[in-house]
């Protein structure tokens, strides 16, 4: 096959032919969407040989299967063009044809198959493993509806469905021949023959057909193409009409219908459990089928396959593997367990105990009868082991057992059934090892390890910040793209006035681009020379968007009542982006509060030259690509110990923002890298938070009484200060802060105000600020997922790179 991407001319011809042949129209009559599809189709064909070859080369190699309920891929077109090394050719050809490549890229809808951090991390991992030529493949669900679209109506969040699959998804390949029937419900019959051989029958099961759709993951200019496999639920031919066809169809469709818009909370819904089993079981069975075809045995499975589970959501692969080995392969339990334990690795993403998944037996047992009895047996044997070591009534037994009080504790199952457990930032891992999972860590001293998160610099700089790419090219060259530690080379230029100037221009350009988008979409005008202070992430109490909002009220009060303040305050634009879980009442109130503050502040002619607030609608991956490069200040202000890592903090840092934050998650590591002069840290640290919580001595009301600024703000929440809402609108927020303040907003408030004042002052010393900004980029190389993935491979996976 000739390579049509060799130069602009050949591509132009192929592109025009493709368009005209597909749609039977003249090129000049085609629209941008058709052009997008033609481009995608040609690119997919172009990489198909590499895809096939990668699969062939990898076939008998050890491989990793990354199981995640979420892959927040965003848009793939730009990434694919760049990684395939054809972006410039296409751009040139389009210019010749009078087309705007940006407009065409924008025709692709985001693949929003994720909630936030955990899902986006999985997407960054996929980009890095392909770039590093590591044979790692994703497994997930092909949700027909991704994460909801957010509209702000009268200041409130309203959710709309995200029908991303309504049009053609150009990148996927449906693989009917690899579909797998998955049994739900029914009952189990066990038969033991005269030789003692056990046979398990699953009777009256309701089968659902899982159909895989493969999406290529293109490595950065290295001819490697890995696979992200998305499973879809369809009617099975094995359906035996037990319950009425209509009901059956309706219920099974729901399985891959939508992504649960909930993070950090365990909803305990049966549909979610069906989703988990569908993709875990289908994924494992497909891999095993392939393995058996190649080797005829599963005895060597753990040499060839690692099943990596992204949080506990796919933990059912542990009993599922046991089921296959014991029931289908007739393996001895001990041997099957040995293999299973050596195949599975688990990453934990949270320490909030309410977020640790637990499934009630009464839900799991009827839905997955065999998986339940296997889990019971895993638990029975593990308890025996613990009792032998610690005694029958030891607290270790109670703490570590998998099934207790009618619940199956998925984290415990994942720890017991895996060979590696990792946290996602040093502090997070320390807390897991030393506090939350201490008993387990004592019992399995070598199982726990840290793998600090990262981000793919190819999407978050190369693709999103052309001005920075150009500065880097002129200072340190292009080596940083393959090896981000080379960014440190920038340190030589921190005092170079011409480079500082270019950094200044880069930020201004990126801020203008964001301001333009915000103005176009929401009509709010931002001054690009003001400080862009940005907090974008899911809305959660522990992330403390509320503290940010209260601080804005404080600034407004000061500017308003004390005009002198205006003389030394650099104009400040506060930008928020966040989605709240649809059922999270308090989080939605905080969105309303931010919008109410924005309404007041932006329309006050006394202050709006100094202070603007905007809540951007429908923050998603594509939006983030404009936001990350545009920040001066990166808000990372969670209650210390609560944010496992954070990854937005890394994206901002790489693009030269200065972090204002607590010593939480990966902020701790950012601070260590850049040093105290190049970050603004405030508030309690994790130990202080933990001991204050343990002492039960915190009384937020004292702060209200003692601190007149706090008092003023809390009173304004309900005293008519906001004209367009009833006085009780923010009553719950006020009460919550005064009576509980679980996340220590008031406790850290004073320190946050001082940190903000310090940042504002720092910003006004231009040369010093630019220097800090450059240092932040220079030190950010550590946070590339290329480094993260190399560490996973070195310590957990042990894969050979694809030649
Ligand atoms: C569980 C059960 C039922 C319904 C939903 C869930 C659920 C879904 C998603 C629970 C948690 C999540 C997502 C968690 C998450 O995104 N955690 C974040 O992971 C990032 C990547 O490691 C970290 O940087 C963040 O600190 C962490 O909050």
Tab-separated table of N, CA and C and ligand atoms in Angstrom, residues 69-70 114-122 125 259-269 272 276 310-313 347-352 354-359 423-425 428 451 453-454 538 540 542-543 642-650 665-666 792, ligand 1:
chain	number	residue	atom	x	y	z
A	69	UNK	N	-12.992	0.906	34.787
A	69	UNK	CA	-14.379	1.260	34.450
A	69	UNK	C	-14.411	2.565	33.653
A	70	UNK	N	-13.277	3.281	33.646
A	70	UNK	CA	-13.271	4.594	33.020
A	70	UNK	C	-12.004	4.826	32.200
A	114	UNK	N	-15.532	8.733	31.435
A	114	UNK	CA	-14.942	8.795	32.764
A	114	UNK	C	-15.474	9.978	33.538
A	115	UNK	N	-15.281	9.920	34.848
A	115	UNK	CA	-15.759	10.959	35.755
A	115	UNK	C	-14.764	12.082	35.951
A	116	UNK	N	-13.501	11.707	36.085
A	116	UNK	CA	-12.496	12.703	36.460
A	116	UNK	C	-11.127	12.076	36.499
A	117	UNK	N	-10.434	12.314	37.633
A	117	UNK	CA	-9.023	11.947	37.757
A	117	UNK	C	-8.676	10.514	37.388
A	118	UNK	N	-9.426	9.575	37.932
A	118	UNK	CA	-9.099	8.167	37.709
A	118	UNK	C	-9.230	7.788	36.227
A	119	UNK	N	-10.267	8.308	35.595
A	119	UNK	CA	-10.500	8.006	34.187
A	119	UNK	C	-9.489	8.693	33.278
A	120	UNK	N	-9.165	9.927	33.612
A	120	UNK	CA	-8.197	10.644	32.785
A	120	UNK	C	-6.799	10.029	32.961
A	121	UNK	N	-6.495	9.580	34.163
A	121	UNK	CA	-5.204	8.927	34.401
A	121	UNK	C	-5.057	7.715	33.478
A	122	UNK	N	-6.116	6.914	33.388
A	122	UNK	CA	-6.072	5.718	32.533
A	122	UNK	C	-5.799	6.118	31.084
A	125	UNK	N	-2.184	7.078	30.751
A	125	UNK	CA	-1.377	5.842	30.773
A	125	UNK	C	-1.331	5.210	29.383
A	259	UNK	N	-22.486	5.724	31.861
A	259	UNK	CA	-21.463	5.799	32.890
A	259	UNK	C	-22.094	6.359	34.162
A	260	UNK	N	-21.829	5.753	35.294
A	260	UNK	CA	-22.307	6.324	36.560
A	260	UNK	C	-21.603	7.644	36.851
A	261	UNK	N	-22.378	8.734	37.003
A	261	UNK	CA	-21.758	10.051	37.159
A	261	UNK	C	-21.380	10.334	38.607
A	262	UNK	N	-20.750	9.368	39.219
A	262	UNK	CA	-20.500	9.444	40.636
A	262	UNK	C	-19.064	9.058	40.867
A	263	UNK	N	-18.312	9.888	41.557
A	263	UNK	CA	-17.000	9.403	41.958
A	263	UNK	C	-16.911	9.522	43.466
A	264	UNK	N	-16.051	8.753	44.036
A	264	UNK	CA	-15.793	8.785	45.470
A	264	UNK	C	-16.920	8.241	46.343
A	265	UNK	N	-18.107	7.990	45.808
A	265	UNK	CA	-19.115	7.396	46.682
A	265	UNK	C	-19.565	6.057	46.136
A	266	UNK	N	-19.829	5.191	47.038
A	266	UNK	CA	-20.247	3.858	46.694
A	266	UNK	C	-21.766	3.839	46.657
A	267	UNK	N	-22.311	3.678	45.471
A	267	UNK	CA	-23.757	3.736	45.339
A	267	UNK	C	-24.437	2.403	45.602
A	268	UNK	N	-23.687	1.334	45.439
A	268	UNK	CA	-24.239	0.026	45.715
A	268	UNK	C	-25.427	-0.372	44.852
A	269	UNK	N	-25.421	0.041	43.606
A	269	UNK	CA	-26.549	-0.274	42.716
A	269	UNK	C	-26.258	-1.524	41.894
A	272	UNK	N	-24.688	-1.240	38.445
A	272	UNK	CA	-23.245	-0.995	38.461
A	272	UNK	C	-22.491	-2.321	38.611
A	276	UNK	N	-19.744	-4.031	36.146
A	276	UNK	CA	-18.426	-4.473	36.595
A	276	UNK	C	-18.160	-5.904	36.159
A	310	UNK	N	-7.756	-0.870	37.996
A	310	UNK	CA	-7.763	0.552	38.309
A	310	UNK	C	-8.827	0.791	39.382
A	311	UNK	N	-8.381	0.844	40.617
A	311	UNK	CA	-9.247	0.841	41.790
A	311	UNK	C	-9.980	-0.507	41.873
A	312	UNK	N	-10.896	-0.626	42.803
A	312	UNK	CA	-11.499	-1.951	43.029
A	312	UNK	C	-12.621	-2.284	42.044
A	313	UNK	N	-12.991	-1.340	41.193
A	313	UNK	CA	-14.174	-1.573	40.341
A	313	UNK	C	-14.121	-2.870	39.519
A	347	UNK	N	-4.364	-0.946	41.962
A	347	UNK	CA	-4.050	0.441	42.324
A	347	UNK	C	-5.201	1.039	43.111
A	348	UNK	N	-4.861	1.608	44.252
A	348	UNK	CA	-5.870	2.278	45.079
A	348	UNK	C	-5.813	3.786	44.807
A	349	UNK	N	-6.982	4.419	44.697
A	349	UNK	CA	-7.015	5.857	44.379
A	349	UNK	C	-7.661	6.702	45.456
A	350	UNK	N	-7.960	6.110	46.577
A	350	UNK	CA	-8.701	6.911	47.545
A	350	UNK	C	-8.446	6.452	48.968
A	351	UNK	N	-8.621	7.380	49.905
A	351	UNK	CA	-8.565	6.973	51.295
A	351	UNK	C	-9.852	7.302	52.021
A	352	UNK	N	-10.739	8.017	51.340
A	352	UNK	CA	-12.016	8.309	51.986
A	352	UNK	C	-12.711	6.970	52.243
A	354	UNK	N	-15.637	6.130	53.025
A	354	UNK	CA	-16.967	5.937	52.433
A	354	UNK	C	-16.862	5.563	50.947
A	355	UNK	N	-15.675	5.750	50.375
A	355	UNK	CA	-15.513	5.436	48.951
A	355	UNK	C	-15.006	4.021	48.717
A	356	UNK	N	-14.630	3.322	49.782
A	356	UNK	CA	-14.174	1.945	49.602
A	356	UNK	C	-15.374	1.059	49.259
A	357	UNK	N	-15.267	0.390	48.149
A	357	UNK	CA	-16.412	-0.380	47.662
A	357	UNK	C	-16.752	-1.586	48.532
A	358	UNK	N	-18.042	-1.702	48.818
A	358	UNK	CA	-18.549	-2.886	49.530
A	358	UNK	C	-19.824	-3.316	48.824
A	359	UNK	N	-19.969	-4.602	48.588
A	359	UNK	CA	-21.217	-5.075	47.970
A	359	UNK	C	-21.966	-5.966	48.959
A	423	UNK	N	-0.301	2.895	45.813
A	423	UNK	CA	-0.956	4.182	45.954
A	423	UNK	C	-0.478	5.086	44.836
A	424	UNK	N	-1.050	6.308	44.747
A	424	UNK	CA	-0.823	7.135	43.567
A	424	UNK	C	-0.012	8.410	43.812
A	425	UNK	N	0.463	8.585	45.052
A	425	UNK	CA	1.424	9.654	45.360
A	425	UNK	C	2.097	9.225	46.663
A	428	UNK	N	0.018	9.641	49.832
A	428	UNK	CA	-1.115	8.711	49.779
A	428	UNK	C	-0.661	7.294	50.149
A	451	UNK	N	3.415	4.567	43.336
A	451	UNK	CA	3.664	4.981	41.954
A	451	UNK	C	3.003	6.348	41.781
A	453	UNK	N	1.437	9.443	40.359
A	453	UNK	CA	0.728	9.692	39.093
A	453	UNK	C	1.505	10.599	38.153
A	454	UNK	N	0.988	10.735	36.974
A	454	UNK	CA	1.568	11.648	35.997
A	454	UNK	C	0.512	12.069	34.991
A	538	UNK	N	-13.494	17.883	39.753
A	538	UNK	CA	-14.829	17.540	40.209
A	538	UNK	C	-15.201	18.352	41.441
A	540	UNK	N	-16.295	18.637	45.010
A	540	UNK	CA	-16.347	17.822	46.214
A	540	UNK	C	-16.069	18.705	47.413
A	542	UNK	N	-14.322	17.949	49.939
A	542	UNK	CA	-12.929	17.865	50.382
A	542	UNK	C	-11.977	18.664	49.480
A	543	UNK	N	-12.408	18.960	48.253
A	543	UNK	CA	-11.559	19.757	47.358
A	543	UNK	C	-11.676	21.258	47.658
A	642	UNK	N	-6.700	14.235	52.088
A	642	UNK	CA	-7.912	13.765	51.413
A	642	UNK	C	-7.740	13.535	49.912
A	643	UNK	N	-6.881	14.286	49.269
A	643	UNK	CA	-6.702	14.125	47.818
A	643	UNK	C	-5.572	13.130	47.591
A	644	UNK	N	-5.913	11.984	47.020
A	644	UNK	CA	-4.897	10.940	46.888
A	644	UNK	C	-3.664	11.459	46.148
A	645	UNK	N	-3.888	12.099	45.013
A	645	UNK	CA	-2.757	12.639	44.266
A	645	UNK	C	-3.118	13.979	43.638
A	646	UNK	N	-4.140	13.944	42.779
A	646	UNK	CA	-4.403	15.087	41.920
A	646	UNK	C	-3.546	14.921	40.677
A	647	UNK	N	-4.062	15.371	39.538
A	647	UNK	CA	-3.272	15.338	38.310
A	647	UNK	C	-3.397	16.669	37.568
A	648	UNK	N	-4.481	17.403	37.825
A	648	UNK	CA	-4.607	18.753	37.282
A	648	UNK	C	-3.433	19.599	37.751
A	649	UNK	N	-3.055	19.426	39.020
A	649	UNK	CA	-1.905	20.154	39.569
A	649	UNK	C	-0.667	20.003	38.676
A	650	UNK	N	-0.484	18.789	38.108
A	650	UNK	CA	0.692	18.524	37.266
A	650	UNK	C	0.564	19.194	35.893
A	665	UNK	N	-1.601	15.156	48.658
A	665	UNK	CA	-1.401	14.407	47.417
A	665	UNK	C	-0.047	14.699	46.795
A	666	UNK	N	-0.062	14.872	45.491
A	666	UNK	CA	1.195	15.106	44.776
A	666	UNK	C	1.709	16.539	44.953
A	792	UNK	N	5.974	1.545	36.821
A	792	UNK	CA	5.062	0.397	36.909
A	792	UNK	C	5.742	-0.808	36.272
B	1	LIG	C1	-17.571	3.547	42.985
B	1	LIG	C2	-18.695	2.805	43.285
B	1	LIG	C3	-19.934	3.170	42.781
B	1	LIG	C4	-20.026	4.293	41.962
B	1	LIG	C5	-18.893	5.016	41.660
B	1	LIG	C6	-17.656	4.644	42.181
B	1	LIG	C7	-16.473	5.454	41.867
B	1	LIG	C8	-16.250	5.930	40.582
B	1	LIG	C9	-15.148	6.713	40.292
B	1	LIG	C10	-15.537	5.742	42.843
B	1	LIG	C11	-14.436	6.515	42.551
B	1	LIG	C12	-14.230	7.018	41.277
B	1	LIG	C13	-13.102	7.870	40.922
B	1	LIG	C14	-12.160	8.236	41.762
B	1	LIG	C15	-11.108	9.159	41.362
B	1	LIG	O1	-11.150	9.770	40.294
B	1	LIG	N1	-10.074	9.325	42.208
B	1	LIG	C16	-8.981	10.225	41.878
B	1	LIG	O2	-7.980	9.467	41.214
B	1	LIG	C17	-6.963	10.321	40.714
B	1	LIG	C18	-6.012	9.464	39.908
B	1	LIG	O3	-5.276	8.645	40.750
B	1	LIG	C19	-6.274	11.048	41.848
B	1	LIG	O4	-5.346	11.952	41.283
B	1	LIG	C20	-7.286	11.807	42.687
B	1	LIG	O5	-6.640	12.363	43.826
B	1	LIG	C21	-8.401	10.862	43.127
B	1	LIG	O6	-9.406	11.589	43.808
